[in-house]
Coordinates of C-alpha atoms in Angstrom, one line a residue:
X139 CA -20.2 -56.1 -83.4
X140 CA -19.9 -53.5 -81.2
X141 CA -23.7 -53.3 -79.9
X142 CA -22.8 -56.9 -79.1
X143 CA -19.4 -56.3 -77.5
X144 CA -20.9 -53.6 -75.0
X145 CA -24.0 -55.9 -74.2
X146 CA -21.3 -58.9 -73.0
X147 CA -19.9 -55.9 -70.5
X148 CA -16.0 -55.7 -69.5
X149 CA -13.8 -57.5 -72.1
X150 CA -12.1 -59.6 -69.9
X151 CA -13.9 -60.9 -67.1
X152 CA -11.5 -60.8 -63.6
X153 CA -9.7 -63.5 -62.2
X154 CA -10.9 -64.8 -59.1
X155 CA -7.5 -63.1 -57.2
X156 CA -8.4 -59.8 -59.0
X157 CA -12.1 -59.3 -57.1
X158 CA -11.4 -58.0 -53.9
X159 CA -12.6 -59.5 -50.9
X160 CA -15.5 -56.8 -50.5
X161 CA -16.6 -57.7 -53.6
X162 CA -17.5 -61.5 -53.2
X163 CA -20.5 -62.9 -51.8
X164 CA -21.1 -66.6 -51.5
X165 CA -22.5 -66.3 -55.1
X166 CA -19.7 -64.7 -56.7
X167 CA -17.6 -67.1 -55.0
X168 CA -19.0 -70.3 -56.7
X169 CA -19.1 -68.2 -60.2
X170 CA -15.1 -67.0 -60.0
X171 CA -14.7 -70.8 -59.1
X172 CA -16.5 -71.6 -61.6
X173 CA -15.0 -69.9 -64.0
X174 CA -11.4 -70.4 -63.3
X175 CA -11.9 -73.7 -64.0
X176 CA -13.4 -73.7 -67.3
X177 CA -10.3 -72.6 -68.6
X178 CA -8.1 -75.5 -66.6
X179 CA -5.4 -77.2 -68.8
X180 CA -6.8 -80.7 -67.2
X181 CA -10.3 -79.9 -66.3
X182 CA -11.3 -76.9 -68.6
X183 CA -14.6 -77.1 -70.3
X184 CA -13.7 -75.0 -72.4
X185 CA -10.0 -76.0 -72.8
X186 CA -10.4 -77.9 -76.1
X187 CA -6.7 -79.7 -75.1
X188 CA -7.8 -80.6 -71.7
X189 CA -8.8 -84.7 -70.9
X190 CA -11.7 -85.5 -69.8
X191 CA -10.8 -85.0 -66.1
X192 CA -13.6 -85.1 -63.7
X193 CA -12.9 -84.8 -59.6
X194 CA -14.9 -85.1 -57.0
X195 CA -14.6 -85.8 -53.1
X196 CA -15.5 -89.2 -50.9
X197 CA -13.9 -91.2 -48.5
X198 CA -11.5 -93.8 -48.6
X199 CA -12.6 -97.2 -47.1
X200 CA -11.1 -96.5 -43.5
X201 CA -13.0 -92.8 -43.7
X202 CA -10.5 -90.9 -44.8
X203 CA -11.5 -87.6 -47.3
X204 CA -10.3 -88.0 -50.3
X205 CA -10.4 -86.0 -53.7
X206 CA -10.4 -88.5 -56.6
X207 CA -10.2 -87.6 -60.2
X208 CA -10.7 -89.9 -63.0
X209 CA -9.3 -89.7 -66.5
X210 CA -8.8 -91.4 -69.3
X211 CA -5.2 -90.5 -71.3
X212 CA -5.0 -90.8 -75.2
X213 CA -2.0 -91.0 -77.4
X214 CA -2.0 -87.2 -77.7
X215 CA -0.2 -87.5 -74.2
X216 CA 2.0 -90.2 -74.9
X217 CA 5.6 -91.0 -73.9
X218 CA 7.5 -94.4 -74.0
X219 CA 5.2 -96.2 -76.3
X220 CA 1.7 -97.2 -75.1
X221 CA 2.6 -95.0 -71.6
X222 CA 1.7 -91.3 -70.4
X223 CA 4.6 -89.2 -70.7
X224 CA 5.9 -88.5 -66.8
X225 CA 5.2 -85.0 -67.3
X226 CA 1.8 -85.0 -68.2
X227 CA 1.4 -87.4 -64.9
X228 CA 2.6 -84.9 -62.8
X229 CA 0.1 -82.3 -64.0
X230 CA -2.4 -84.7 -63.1
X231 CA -1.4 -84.9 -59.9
X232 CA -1.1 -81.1 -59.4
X233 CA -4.3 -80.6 -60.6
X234 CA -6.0 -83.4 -58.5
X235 CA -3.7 -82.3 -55.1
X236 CA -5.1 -78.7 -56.1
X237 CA -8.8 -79.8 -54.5
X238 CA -7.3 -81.3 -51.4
X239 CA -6.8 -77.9 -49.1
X240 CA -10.7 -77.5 -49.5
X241 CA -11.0 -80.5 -47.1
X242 CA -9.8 -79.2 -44.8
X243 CA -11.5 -75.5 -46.1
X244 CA -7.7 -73.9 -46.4
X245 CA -8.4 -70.9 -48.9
X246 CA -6.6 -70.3 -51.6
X247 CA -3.0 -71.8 -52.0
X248 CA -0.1 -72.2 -54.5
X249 CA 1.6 -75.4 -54.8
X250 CA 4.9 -75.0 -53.1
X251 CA 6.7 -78.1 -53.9
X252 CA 5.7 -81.4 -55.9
X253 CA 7.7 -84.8 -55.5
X254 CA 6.6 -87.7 -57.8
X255 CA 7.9 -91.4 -57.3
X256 CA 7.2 -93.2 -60.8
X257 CA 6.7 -96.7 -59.8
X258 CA 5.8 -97.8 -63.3
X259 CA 4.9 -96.9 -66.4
X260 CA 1.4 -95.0 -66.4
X261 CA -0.6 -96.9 -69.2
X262 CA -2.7 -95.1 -72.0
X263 CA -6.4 -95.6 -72.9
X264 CA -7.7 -97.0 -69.5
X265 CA -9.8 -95.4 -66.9
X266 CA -6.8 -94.0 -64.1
X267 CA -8.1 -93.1 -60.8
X268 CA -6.2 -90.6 -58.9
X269 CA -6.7 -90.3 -55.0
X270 CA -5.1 -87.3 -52.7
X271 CA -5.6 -87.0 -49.6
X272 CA -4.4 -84.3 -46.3
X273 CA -1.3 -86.0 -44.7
X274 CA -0.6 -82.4 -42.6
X275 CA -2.2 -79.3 -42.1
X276 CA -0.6 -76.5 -40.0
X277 CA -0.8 -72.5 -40.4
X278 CA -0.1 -71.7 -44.3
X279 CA 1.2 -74.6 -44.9
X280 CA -0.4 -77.7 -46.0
X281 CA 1.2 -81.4 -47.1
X282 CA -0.9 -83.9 -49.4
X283 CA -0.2 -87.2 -50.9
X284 CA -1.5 -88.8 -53.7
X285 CA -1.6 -92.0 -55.9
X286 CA -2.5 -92.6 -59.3
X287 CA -4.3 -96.3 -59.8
X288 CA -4.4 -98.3 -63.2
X289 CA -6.2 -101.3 -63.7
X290 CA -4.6 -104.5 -63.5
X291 CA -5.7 -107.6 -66.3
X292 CA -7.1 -109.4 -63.1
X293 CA -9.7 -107.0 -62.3
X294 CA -7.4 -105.1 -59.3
X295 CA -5.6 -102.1 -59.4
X296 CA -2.0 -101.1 -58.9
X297 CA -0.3 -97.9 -58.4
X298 CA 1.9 -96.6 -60.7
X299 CA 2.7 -93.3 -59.4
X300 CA 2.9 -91.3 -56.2
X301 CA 2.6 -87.8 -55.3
X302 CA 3.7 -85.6 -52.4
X303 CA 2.8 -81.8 -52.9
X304 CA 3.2 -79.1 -50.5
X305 CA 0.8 -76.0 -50.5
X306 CA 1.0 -72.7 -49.4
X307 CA -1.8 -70.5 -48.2
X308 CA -1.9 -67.4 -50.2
X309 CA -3.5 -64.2 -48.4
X310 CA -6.4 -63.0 -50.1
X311 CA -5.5 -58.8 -50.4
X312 CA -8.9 -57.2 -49.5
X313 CA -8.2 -54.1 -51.1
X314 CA -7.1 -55.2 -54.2
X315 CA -8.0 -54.2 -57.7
X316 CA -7.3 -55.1 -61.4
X317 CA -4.7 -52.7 -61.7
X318 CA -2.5 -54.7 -59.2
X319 CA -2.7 -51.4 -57.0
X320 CA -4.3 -50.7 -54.0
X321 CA -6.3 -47.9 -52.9
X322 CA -4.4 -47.8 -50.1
X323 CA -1.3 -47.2 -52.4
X324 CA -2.8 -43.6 -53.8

């Protein structure tokens, strides 16, 4: 166990905010991504509670860039009966609003507030379609707005939910390291 312990190196690999700016290549980059995501609580690979979330980018029909995700909820999430319990809607949302300040190439940013109008009830066991889009972008601060679509019996959609999160730019430390100290600091 050991042998096999020292051949996987460090014990616990860094979080992409650990690695100092120095340290990250466009390779590393993609792999710290990468990685942070695998461990999402609603896109995780390898989170075994995590829906099967997938999001992507595209347009909207007028040409507007747009990150969609697309899930389908089971009853594990449920709240009134045959709906997705509210809070688990607005984790969707954060998590889908999460890939909207790389449209607009923002860095790394921490959700700063989130506002969700609950137009309906959010129905289980259908394929939901969340879209998020940049509404404003200035300095460290960034505004998106989201919906969350549900398919109707006549083929449409409708919108049961909307989102309105504001982000906040985070200042990557350059001379950071694991310890939370800086060589700067002594």
């Amino acid at each position: 166990v050991s042998a096999a312990r020292a051949s996987l190196g460090e014990r616990q690999r860094r979080r992409w905010y650990e690695v100092p700016a120095d340290e990250i290549d466009d390779e590393a980059e993609v792999r710290l991504r990468r990685e942070h995501r695998d461990h999402s609580l609603f896109r995780g690979d390898r989170n075994p509670l995590a829906p099967p979330l997938t999001v992507t980018t595209g347009e909207l029909d007028d040409g507007t860039p747009v990150v969609v995700g697309e899930v389908r909820v089971d009853r594990g999430r449920e709240g009134p009966p045959g709906r997705i319990h509210g809070g688990y809607v607005a984790g969707l949302f954060d998590d889908v609003l999460s890939g909207v300040p790389s449209l607009v190439d923002a860095g790394p940013v921490v959700t700063g507030r989130l506002s969700i109008r609950y137009r309906q009830p959010t129905p289980l066991d259908v394929d939901l379609r969340f879209e998020a889009r940049v509404v404003r972008h200035s300095g460290r601060r960034l505004v998106a707005r989201a919906r969350c679509l549900a398919p109707r019996a006549d083929g449409g959609q409708e919108v049961t939910a909307e989102a309105e999160a504001l982000f906040v730019s985070i200042p990557r430390r350059s001379q950071e390291v694991a310890g939370g100290t800086t060589e700067d600091d002594g």
